[in-house]
Each structure stands twice: as C-alpha cells, then as structure tokens.
C-alpha cells in the first residue's frame, strides 16, 4: 500500500533533482563551490522510491508531474495550493491518507 | 523575494551551542527548532530531506561553515536558522575543516529552484568575508547577526 511518506519523499526528491540536473539553479550551486557528485545515486534512489508506489498513485503522480511540474501540492486552510480551489469538507480525510484534488488532479498533502 | 532575517535576529533563530556531534544529529536539532518556530510539523521528515541534500554533495562551504538546505512540502514558510558548534562537526568539507557555523535555509515547495538557491547563495556569501564569518562565530548580539545576514532573501 502506498504511504503518504513515500509520495512526499518522492516529491521532495524531485525538487532536489530539479535543482541538480541543469539550468540556472545547478550553475549557481556549482558557482558557490558545492559539488553535486551524488546526482547519479539520487537518480537511482528515485527509481527505487517510485517503484514503492502502487500503480494508481504512481500514475497520478507522474501525470500531475508531467502536466504541472509537481506531482503533489500542499493544502493550506482547505485550499489546494496548485489550483487554489477550496476543497470540500469531506475531502479532508485523515492527514495520512492520500487524496487527489478533483479539480486539478494533483495529489494533496494535508500536513 | 522576502528578507529572511529582520532588523534583529529573533533569539529562537539562533542555537548558540549545538548539542549534536555529527551531521545527522545537528540536522535533527535544527529541524526540531524549525518545528518550534512553526516552519514545519514534520521534523523527522525534514531531517530526511536535509540528509538527501547532503547525499547530493556536502553543504559545507569551507572555513568552518555549512549551509544545509531543503525545499520541501513539509516546510510552511522560509526560515534561516543559525547554529554554532563549539567543538565543530565533521561535514565532509573539501578543506577538511570541522563545521562550527551552520546556516540552515528551508523553503516551502512553492518556492522556485532559483529562488531557493538564491537564498542559499545569500547565506554562503554572508559568511564568506573573514571578518563577517568571525563575527558570526562569536557575536552574541542579535542585531549584529541580523545585520550580517540581512541580505539573505527567499
Ligand atoms: Zn487542485
């Protein structure tokens, strides 16, 4: 069963990989003198972490990631921080359960 | 972009004597302090995100400073925390120096990659001049520390 921890872990790893793979953030990090030699190991960690997700959640994550650049978004004050729709009260399940925003399709993080 | 440190550093943003003797324990200590400040509700998972960043490459910036950092869903607002270790902590630094000054930079997931790295760069550059670094190691004045870190934005 897919856990909330795995989904959030995958999301945060993707944010880190976004900084490390290329573009201005990578160049700026290197210019500060930091080495990024662990990139290949983190790419392997991503493969392992993604394999832990059930098919349904892996699919939902990758679909939102491709479409919006982020597979998961935070919920603050019952508002999806991806599409800014106010979520129905019944959507607020337990903090550990996985839910998808019915408006934008992103996986929701209620913490 | 907002300034991470106000006109005076709030005392809760400074840990003058870190208890941890390892990178892992210091990151845990800082994550728990971030929780006390209301910047995260998940200190254990924030520590994991910080350790993931260390796996990418050490965040030691040389001369006894480190700038561990994370962008995470578990962070609710950008925060800069200052930690000092009297004994120094091994941090995998290129120059081999033990880390005595830790500048933690955490940003919410909504922060852009360039925005987060700019905040990290601000912290690294604030501690780069020898005199400023020495004051960050030694000063007990929240006003002076805030002045030294005043340019750090997220
Ligand atoms: Zn949404």
PDB file of C-alpha atoms and ligand atoms in Angstrom:
ATOM      1  CA  UNK A   1       0.000   0.000   0.000  1.00  0.00           C
ATOM      2  CA  UNK A   2       1.333   3.409  -0.954  1.00  0.00           C
ATOM      3  CA  UNK A   3       2.201   5.554   2.051  1.00  0.00           C
ATOM      4  CA  UNK A   4       1.944   9.291   2.316  1.00  0.00           C
ATOM      5  CA  UNK A   5       5.596   9.350   3.388  1.00  0.00           C
ATOM      6  CA  UNK A   6       6.745   7.736   0.124  1.00  0.00           C
ATOM      7  CA  UNK A   7       4.748  10.169  -2.022  1.00  0.00           C
ATOM      8  CA  UNK A   8       6.046  13.239  -0.188  1.00  0.00           C
ATOM      9  CA  UNK A   9       9.568  11.793  -0.212  1.00  0.00           C
ATOM     10  CA  UNK A  10       9.385  11.323  -3.980  1.00  0.00           C
ATOM     11  CA  UNK A  11       8.094  14.857  -4.430  1.00  0.00           C
ATOM     12  CA  UNK A  12      10.856  16.422  -2.323  1.00  0.00           C
ATOM     13  CA  UNK A  13      13.466  14.325  -4.118  1.00  0.00           C
ATOM     14  CA  UNK A  14      12.117  15.619  -7.440  1.00  0.00           C
ATOM     15  CA  UNK A  15      12.501  19.193  -6.186  1.00  0.00           C
ATOM     16  CA  UNK A  16      16.127  18.466  -5.324  1.00  0.00           C
ATOM     17  CA  UNK A  17      16.770  16.771  -8.671  1.00  0.00           C
ATOM     18  CA  UNK A  18      15.271  19.818 -10.413  1.00  0.00           C
ATOM     19  CA  UNK A  19      17.981  21.949  -8.760  1.00  0.00           C
ATOM     20  CA  UNK A  20      20.760  19.478  -9.535  1.00  0.00           C
ATOM     21  CA  UNK A  21      20.056  18.328 -13.100  1.00  0.00           C
ATOM     22  CA  UNK A  22      20.570  21.529 -15.018  1.00  0.00           C
ATOM     23  CA  UNK A  23      19.671  25.131 -15.562  1.00  0.00           C
ATOM     24  CA  UNK A  24      20.462  28.218 -13.559  1.00  0.00           C
ATOM     25  CA  UNK A  25      19.984  26.639 -10.129  1.00  0.00           C
ATOM     26  CA  UNK A  26      22.633  23.985 -10.853  1.00  0.00           C
ATOM     27  CA  UNK A  27      25.074  26.550 -12.235  1.00  0.00           C
ATOM     28  CA  UNK A  28      24.566  28.835  -9.259  1.00  0.00           C
ATOM     29  CA  UNK A  29      25.054  25.947  -6.812  1.00  0.00           C
ATOM     30  CA  UNK A  30      28.288  24.909  -8.560  1.00  0.00           C
ATOM     31  CA  UNK A  31      29.492  28.513  -8.622  1.00  0.00           C
ATOM     32  CA  UNK A  32      29.182  28.602  -4.832  1.00  0.00           C
ATOM     33  CA  UNK A  33      31.740  25.776  -4.679  1.00  0.00           C
ATOM     34  CA  UNK A  34      29.323  22.942  -3.844  1.00  0.00           C
ATOM     35  CA  UNK A  35      29.917  19.590  -5.516  1.00  0.00           C
ATOM     36  CA  UNK A  36      26.940  17.643  -6.877  1.00  0.00           C
ATOM     37  CA  UNK A  37      28.634  14.279  -7.241  1.00  0.00           C
ATOM     38  CA  UNK A  38      25.750  12.367  -5.698  1.00  0.00           C
ATOM     39  CA  UNK A  39      23.369  13.063  -8.574  1.00  0.00           C
ATOM     40  CA  UNK A  40      23.569   9.572 -10.109  1.00  0.00           C
ATOM     41  CA  UNK A  41      22.931   7.956  -6.694  1.00  0.00           C
ATOM     42  CA  UNK A  42      19.892  10.173  -6.164  1.00  0.00           C
ATOM     43  CA  UNK A  43      18.551   9.261  -9.614  1.00  0.00           C
ATOM     44  CA  UNK A  44      18.772   5.593  -8.562  1.00  0.00           C
ATOM     45  CA  UNK A  45      17.006   6.421  -5.282  1.00  0.00           C
ATOM     46  CA  UNK A  46      14.210   7.996  -7.285  1.00  0.00           C
ATOM     47  CA  UNK A  47      13.712   4.813  -9.311  1.00  0.00           C
ATOM     48  CA  UNK A  48      13.534   2.757  -6.100  1.00  0.00           C
ATOM     49  CA  UNK A  49      11.162   5.209  -4.410  1.00  0.00           C
ATOM     50  CA  UNK A  50       8.844   5.369  -7.399  1.00  0.00           C
ATOM     51  CA  UNK A  51       8.717   1.562  -7.545  1.00  0.00           C
ATOM     52  CA  UNK A  52       7.311   1.559  -3.993  1.00  0.00           C
ATOM     53  CA  UNK A  53       4.186   3.432  -5.139  1.00  0.00           C
ATOM     54  CA  UNK A  54       1.126   1.422  -6.182  1.00  0.00           C
ATOM     55  CA  UNK A  55       0.228   1.723  -9.846  1.00  0.00           C
ATOM     56  CA  UNK A  56      -2.663   4.098  -9.229  1.00  0.00           C
ATOM     57  CA  UNK A  57      -0.603   6.561  -7.197  1.00  0.00           C
ATOM     58  CA  UNK A  58       2.467   6.270  -9.393  1.00  0.00           C
ATOM     59  CA  UNK A  59       0.254   7.094 -12.366  1.00  0.00           C
ATOM     60  CA  UNK A  60      -1.450  10.040 -10.611  1.00  0.00           C
ATOM     61  CA  UNK A  61       1.932  11.381  -9.503  1.00  0.00           C
ATOM     62  CA  UNK A  62       3.606  11.141 -12.901  1.00  0.00           C
ATOM     63  CA  UNK A  63       0.592  12.563 -14.726  1.00  0.00           C
ATOM     64  CA  UNK A  64       0.471  15.656 -12.479  1.00  0.00           C
ATOM     65  CA  UNK A  65       4.265  15.949 -12.572  1.00  0.00           C
ATOM     66  CA  UNK A  66       4.253  15.982 -16.377  1.00  0.00           C
ATOM     67  CA  UNK A  67       1.360  18.407 -16.587  1.00  0.00           C
ATOM     68  CA  UNK A  68       2.262  20.868 -13.843  1.00  0.00           C
ATOM     69  CA  UNK A  69       5.870  20.131 -12.940  1.00  0.00           C
ATOM     70  CA  UNK A  70       4.746  18.975  -9.458  1.00  0.00           C
ATOM     71  CA  UNK A  71       3.056  15.718  -8.539  1.00  0.00           C
ATOM     72  CA  UNK A  72       1.910  16.811  -5.080  1.00  0.00           C
ATOM     73  CA  UNK A  73       0.724  20.106  -3.635  1.00  0.00           C
ATOM     74  CA  UNK A  74       0.154  21.326  -0.127  1.00  0.00           C
ATOM     75  CA  UNK A  75      -3.300  22.110   1.208  1.00  0.00           C
ATOM     76  CA  UNK A  76      -3.423  25.232   3.332  1.00  0.00           C
ATOM     77  CA  UNK A  77      -6.675  26.291   5.013  1.00  0.00           C
ATOM     78  CA  UNK A  78      -8.517  23.714   2.885  1.00  0.00           C
ATOM     79  CA  UNK A  79      -7.279  25.388  -0.322  1.00  0.00           C
ATOM     80  CA  UNK A  80      -5.361  23.365  -2.942  1.00  0.00           C
ATOM     81  CA  UNK A  81      -2.148  25.320  -3.473  1.00  0.00           C
ATOM     82  CA  UNK A  82      -1.974  24.102  -7.059  1.00  0.00           C
ATOM     83  CA  UNK A  83      -5.294  25.354  -8.492  1.00  0.00           C
ATOM     84  CA  UNK A  84      -6.478  27.381  -5.445  1.00  0.00           C
ATOM     85  CA  UNK A  85      -9.879  25.763  -5.284  1.00  0.00           C
ATOM     86  CA  UNK A  86     -11.442  25.417  -1.829  1.00  0.00           C
ATOM     87  CA  UNK A  87     -11.729  21.716  -1.166  1.00  0.00           C
ATOM     88  CA  UNK A  88     -14.976  20.251   0.152  1.00  0.00           C
ATOM     89  CA  UNK A  89     -15.033  19.441   3.855  1.00  0.00           C
ATOM     90  CA  UNK A  90     -15.446  15.760   3.076  1.00  0.00           C
ATOM     91  CA  UNK A  91     -12.137  15.797   1.141  1.00  0.00           C
ATOM     92  CA  UNK A  92     -10.205  16.388   4.346  1.00  0.00           C
ATOM     93  CA  UNK A  93      -9.596  12.792   5.248  1.00  0.00           C
ATOM     94  CA  UNK A  94      -7.029  11.790   7.825  1.00  0.00           C
ATOM     95  CA  UNK A  95      -3.681  13.507   7.486  1.00  0.00           C
ATOM     96  CA  UNK A  96      -2.013  10.278   6.427  1.00  0.00           C
ATOM     97  CA  UNK A  97      -4.444   9.284   3.717  1.00  0.00           C
ATOM     98  CA  UNK A  98      -3.798  10.035   0.076  1.00  0.00           C
ATOM     99  CA  UNK A  99      -6.315  12.097  -1.864  1.00  0.00           C
ATOM    100  CA  UNK A 100      -6.333  13.797  -5.237  1.00  0.00           C
ATOM    101  CA  UNK A 101      -7.654  17.304  -5.956  1.00  0.00           C
ATOM    102  CA  UNK A 102     -10.777  16.724  -8.011  1.00  0.00           C
ATOM    103  CA  UNK A 103     -10.217  19.997  -9.800  1.00  0.00           C
ATOM    104  CA  UNK A 104      -6.584  19.717 -10.952  1.00  0.00           C
ATOM    105  CA  UNK A 105      -5.657  16.073 -10.310  1.00  0.00           C
ATOM    106  CA  UNK A 106      -2.617  16.761  -8.140  1.00  0.00           C
ATOM    107  CA  UNK A 107      -2.051  14.555  -5.101  1.00  0.00           C
ATOM    108  CA  UNK A 108      -2.812  16.550  -1.951  1.00  0.00           C
ATOM    109  CA  UNK A 109      -0.592  16.888   1.093  1.00  0.00           C
ATOM    110  CA  UNK A 110      -2.705  17.811   4.111  1.00  0.00           C
ATOM    111  CA  UNK A 111       0.176  18.420   6.533  1.00  0.00           C
TER     112      UNK A 111
ATOM    113  CA  UNK B   1      11.566  37.795  -2.500  1.00  0.00           C
ATOM    114  CA  UNK B   2      11.371  38.488   1.233  1.00  0.00           C
ATOM    115  CA  UNK B   3      14.160  39.099   3.697  1.00  0.00           C
ATOM    116  CA  UNK B   4      14.687  36.042   5.912  1.00  0.00           C
ATOM    117  CA  UNK B   5      16.183  37.930   8.837  1.00  0.00           C
ATOM    118  CA  UNK B   6      14.536  41.051  10.220  1.00  0.00           C
ATOM    119  CA  UNK B   7      16.252  44.053  11.822  1.00  0.00           C
ATOM    120  CA  UNK B   8      17.145  41.849  14.799  1.00  0.00           C
ATOM    121  CA  UNK B   9      17.595  38.096  14.756  1.00  0.00           C
ATOM    122  CA  UNK B  10      14.865  36.517  16.858  1.00  0.00           C
ATOM    123  CA  UNK B  11      16.606  34.582  19.662  1.00  0.00           C
ATOM    124  CA  UNK B  12      14.749  31.421  18.598  1.00  0.00           C
ATOM    125  CA  UNK B  13      16.573  31.570  15.248  1.00  0.00           C
ATOM    126  CA  UNK B  14      19.962  31.174  16.937  1.00  0.00           C
ATOM    127  CA  UNK B  15      21.197  27.982  18.584  1.00  0.00           C
ATOM    128  CA  UNK B  16      24.428  29.222  20.135  1.00  0.00           C
ATOM    129  CA  UNK B  17      25.634  25.839  21.346  1.00  0.00           C
ATOM    130  CA  UNK B  18      24.546  22.916  19.184  1.00  0.00           C
ATOM    131  CA  UNK B  19      24.475  19.692  21.172  1.00  0.00           C
ATOM    132  CA  UNK B  20      24.964  17.345  18.220  1.00  0.00           C
ATOM    133  CA  UNK B  21      28.383  15.919  17.381  1.00  0.00           C
ATOM    134  CA  UNK B  22      27.513  14.581  13.946  1.00  0.00           C
ATOM    135  CA  UNK B  23      25.944  15.997  10.788  1.00  0.00           C
ATOM    136  CA  UNK B  24      22.875  13.785  11.292  1.00  0.00           C
ATOM    137  CA  UNK B  25      22.289  14.855  14.878  1.00  0.00           C
ATOM    138  CA  UNK B  26      22.844  18.554  14.131  1.00  0.00           C
ATOM    139  CA  UNK B  27      20.364  18.425  11.255  1.00  0.00           C
ATOM    140  CA  UNK B  28      17.848  16.777  13.589  1.00  0.00           C
ATOM    141  CA  UNK B  29      18.403  19.508  16.168  1.00  0.00           C
ATOM    142  CA  UNK B  30      17.843  22.238  13.589  1.00  0.00           C
ATOM    143  CA  UNK B  31      14.741  20.503  12.179  1.00  0.00           C
ATOM    144  CA  UNK B  32      13.240  20.336  15.680  1.00  0.00           C
ATOM    145  CA  UNK B  33      13.960  24.032  16.166  1.00  0.00           C
ATOM    146  CA  UNK B  34      12.212  24.731  12.839  1.00  0.00           C
ATOM    147  CA  UNK B  35       9.217  22.847  14.245  1.00  0.00           C
ATOM    148  CA  UNK B  36       9.228  25.023  17.385  1.00  0.00           C
ATOM    149  CA  UNK B  37       9.177  28.077  15.118  1.00  0.00           C
ATOM    150  CA  UNK B  38       6.147  26.720  13.286  1.00  0.00           C
ATOM    151  CA  UNK B  39       8.009  26.289   9.991  1.00  0.00           C
ATOM    152  CA  UNK B  40       7.323  22.546   9.833  1.00  0.00           C
ATOM    153  CA  UNK B  41       5.161  19.953  11.563  1.00  0.00           C
ATOM    154  CA  UNK B  42       7.334  17.055  10.465  1.00  0.00           C
ATOM    155  CA  UNK B  43      10.874  17.473  11.837  1.00  0.00           C
ATOM    156  CA  UNK B  44      11.880  13.861  11.212  1.00  0.00           C
ATOM    157  CA  UNK B  45      10.904  14.058   7.553  1.00  0.00           C
ATOM    158  CA  UNK B  46      12.508  17.480   7.199  1.00  0.00           C
ATOM    159  CA  UNK B  47      15.723  15.960   8.529  1.00  0.00           C
ATOM    160  CA  UNK B  48      15.431  13.238   5.879  1.00  0.00           C
ATOM    161  CA  UNK B  49      15.087  15.910   3.177  1.00  0.00           C
ATOM    162  CA  UNK B  50      18.172  17.689   4.542  1.00  0.00           C
ATOM    163  CA  UNK B  51      20.120  14.413   4.554  1.00  0.00           C
ATOM    164  CA  UNK B  52      19.037  13.774   0.961  1.00  0.00           C
ATOM    165  CA  UNK B  53      20.593  17.130   0.032  1.00  0.00           C
ATOM    166  CA  UNK B  54      23.807  16.072   1.800  1.00  0.00           C
ATOM    167  CA  UNK B  55      23.824  12.878  -0.300  1.00  0.00           C
ATOM    168  CA  UNK B  56      23.850  15.037  -3.408  1.00  0.00           C
ATOM    169  CA  UNK B  57      27.013  16.687  -2.099  1.00  0.00           C
ATOM    170  CA  UNK B  58      28.183  18.103   1.202  1.00  0.00           C
ATOM    171  CA  UNK B  59      26.778  21.541   2.005  1.00  0.00           C
ATOM    172  CA  UNK B  60      30.000  22.509   3.787  1.00  0.00           C
ATOM    173  CA  UNK B  61      31.089  25.822   2.274  1.00  0.00           C
ATOM    174  CA  UNK B  62      34.630  25.788   3.691  1.00  0.00           C
ATOM    175  CA  UNK B  63      36.279  27.726   6.521  1.00  0.00           C
ATOM    176  CA  UNK B  64      34.115  26.006   9.137  1.00  0.00           C
ATOM    177  CA  UNK B  65      30.721  26.935   7.652  1.00  0.00           C
ATOM    178  CA  UNK B  66      27.910  24.802   6.253  1.00  0.00           C
ATOM    179  CA  UNK B  67      24.617  25.787   4.621  1.00  0.00           C
ATOM    180  CA  UNK B  68      22.333  22.726   4.787  1.00  0.00           C
ATOM    181  CA  UNK B  69      19.124  23.389   2.936  1.00  0.00           C
ATOM    182  CA  UNK B  70      15.884  21.902   1.651  1.00  0.00           C
ATOM    183  CA  UNK B  71      12.843  22.825  -0.353  1.00  0.00           C
ATOM    184  CA  UNK B  72      10.004  20.698   0.901  1.00  0.00           C
ATOM    185  CA  UNK B  73       6.270  20.156   1.105  1.00  0.00           C
ATOM    186  CA  UNK B  74       6.850  19.842   4.829  1.00  0.00           C
ATOM    187  CA  UNK B  75       8.014  23.449   5.158  1.00  0.00           C
ATOM    188  CA  UNK B  76       5.306  26.072   5.586  1.00  0.00           C
ATOM    189  CA  UNK B  77       7.471  29.204   5.401  1.00  0.00           C
ATOM    190  CA  UNK B  78      11.019  30.189   4.514  1.00  0.00           C
ATOM    191  CA  UNK B  79      13.330  30.268   7.509  1.00  0.00           C
ATOM    192  CA  UNK B  80      17.015  30.851   8.165  1.00  0.00           C
ATOM    193  CA  UNK B  81      18.403  29.325  11.361  1.00  0.00           C
ATOM    194  CA  UNK B  82      21.866  29.931  12.756  1.00  0.00           C
ATOM    195  CA  UNK B  83      23.567  27.171  14.739  1.00  0.00           C
ATOM    196  CA  UNK B  84      27.015  27.227  16.296  1.00  0.00           C
ATOM    197  CA  UNK B  85      29.049  24.280  17.471  1.00  0.00           C
ATOM    198  CA  UNK B  86      31.828  24.835  19.970  1.00  0.00           C
ATOM    199  CA  UNK B  87      33.587  21.580  19.211  1.00  0.00           C
ATOM    200  CA  UNK B  88      32.979  21.553  15.467  1.00  0.00           C
ATOM    201  CA  UNK B  89      31.248  18.843  13.416  1.00  0.00           C
ATOM    202  CA  UNK B  90      32.663  16.735  10.590  1.00  0.00           C
ATOM    203  CA  UNK B  91      30.700  17.740   7.462  1.00  0.00           C
ATOM    204  CA  UNK B  92      32.654  16.302   4.547  1.00  0.00           C
ATOM    205  CA  UNK B  93      34.177  19.687   3.724  1.00  0.00           C
ATOM    206  CA  UNK B  94      36.617  19.992   0.815  1.00  0.00           C
ATOM    207  CA  UNK B  95      39.080  21.861   3.044  1.00  0.00           C
ATOM    208  CA  UNK B  96      38.660  19.254   5.804  1.00  0.00           C
ATOM    209  CA  UNK B  97      37.657  21.913   8.339  1.00  0.00           C
ATOM    210  CA  UNK B  98      35.175  20.944  11.046  1.00  0.00           C
ATOM    211  CA  UNK B  99      31.991  22.996  10.843  1.00  0.00           C
ATOM    212  CA  UNK B 100      31.384  25.479  13.638  1.00  0.00           C
ATOM    213  CA  UNK B 101      28.785  27.660  11.948  1.00  0.00           C
ATOM    214  CA  UNK B 102      25.636  26.141  10.400  1.00  0.00           C
ATOM    215  CA  UNK B 103      23.229  28.325   8.430  1.00  0.00           C
ATOM    216  CA  UNK B 104      20.076  26.313   7.741  1.00  0.00           C
ATOM    217  CA  UNK B 105      17.926  27.516   4.833  1.00  0.00           C
ATOM    218  CA  UNK B 106      14.500  25.910   4.337  1.00  0.00           C
ATOM    219  CA  UNK B 107      11.869  26.910   1.814  1.00  0.00           C
ATOM    220  CA  UNK B 108       8.309  25.743   1.090  1.00  0.00           C
ATOM    221  CA  UNK B 109       7.801  23.601  -2.003  1.00  0.00           C
ATOM    222  CA  UNK B 110       6.127  26.520  -3.810  1.00  0.00           C
ATOM    223  CA  UNK B 111       9.494  28.338  -3.888  1.00  0.00           C
ATOM    224  CA  UNK B 112      11.181  28.188  -7.295  1.00  0.00           C
ATOM    225  CA  UNK B 113      14.512  26.387  -7.630  1.00  0.00           C
ATOM    226  CA  UNK B 114      16.346  29.653  -8.482  1.00  0.00           C
ATOM    227  CA  UNK B 115      14.633  31.396  -5.545  1.00  0.00           C
ATOM    228  CA  UNK B 116      15.732  28.739  -3.080  1.00  0.00           C
ATOM    229  CA  UNK B 117      19.289  28.602  -4.417  1.00  0.00           C
ATOM    230  CA  UNK B 118      19.431  32.410  -4.232  1.00  0.00           C
ATOM    231  CA  UNK B 119      18.651  32.213  -0.502  1.00  0.00           C
ATOM    232  CA  UNK B 120      21.378  29.575  -0.061  1.00  0.00           C
ATOM    233  CA  UNK B 121      23.799  31.774  -2.019  1.00  0.00           C
ATOM    234  CA  UNK B 122      22.944  34.729   0.202  1.00  0.00           C
ATOM    235  CA  UNK B 123      23.838  32.707   3.300  1.00  0.00           C
ATOM    236  CA  UNK B 124      27.101  31.424   1.771  1.00  0.00           C
ATOM    237  CA  UNK B 125      28.137  34.899   0.660  1.00  0.00           C
ATOM    238  CA  UNK B 126      27.227  36.493   4.001  1.00  0.00           C
ATOM    239  CA  UNK B 127      29.666  34.151   5.756  1.00  0.00           C
ATOM    240  CA  UNK B 128      32.445  34.432   3.158  1.00  0.00           C
ATOM    241  CA  UNK B 129      34.319  37.581   4.268  1.00  0.00           C
ATOM    242  CA  UNK B 130      36.746  36.623   7.049  1.00  0.00           C
ATOM    243  CA  UNK B 131      35.625  39.376   9.384  1.00  0.00           C
ATOM    244  CA  UNK B 132      31.908  38.669   8.913  1.00  0.00           C
ATOM    245  CA  UNK B 133      32.485  34.950   9.444  1.00  0.00           C
ATOM    246  CA  UNK B 134      34.381  35.624  12.659  1.00  0.00           C
ATOM    247  CA  UNK B 135      31.528  37.782  13.927  1.00  0.00           C
ATOM    248  CA  UNK B 136      29.013  35.062  13.032  1.00  0.00           C
ATOM    249  CA  UNK B 137      31.134  32.595  15.015  1.00  0.00           C
ATOM    250  CA  UNK B 138      31.419  34.849  18.055  1.00  0.00           C
ATOM    251  CA  UNK B 139      28.730  37.511  18.246  1.00  0.00           C
ATOM    252  CA  UNK B 140      26.014  37.292  20.868  1.00  0.00           C
ATOM    253  CA  UNK B 141      24.253  40.369  19.525  1.00  0.00           C
ATOM    254  CA  UNK B 142      21.006  39.520  17.651  1.00  0.00           C
ATOM    255  CA  UNK B 143      21.240  42.921  15.966  1.00  0.00           C
ATOM    256  CA  UNK B 144      24.755  42.313  14.675  1.00  0.00           C
ATOM    257  CA  UNK B 145      23.969  38.790  13.440  1.00  0.00           C
ATOM    258  CA  UNK B 146      20.863  40.131  11.696  1.00  0.00           C
ATOM    259  CA  UNK B 147      22.950  42.849  10.067  1.00  0.00           C
ATOM    260  CA  UNK B 148      25.469  40.282   8.799  1.00  0.00           C
ATOM    261  CA  UNK B 149      22.695  38.099   7.358  1.00  0.00           C
ATOM    262  CA  UNK B 150      20.456  40.964   6.285  1.00  0.00           C
ATOM    263  CA  UNK B 151      20.897  40.362   2.565  1.00  0.00           C
ATOM    264  CA  UNK B 152      19.648  36.762   2.671  1.00  0.00           C
ATOM    265  CA  UNK B 153      16.312  36.588   0.875  1.00  0.00           C
ATOM    266  CA  UNK B 154      13.914  33.881  -0.231  1.00  0.00           C
TER     267      UNK B 154
HETATM  268 ZN1  LIG C   1      -6.109  21.496  -7.205  1.00  0.00          ZN
END
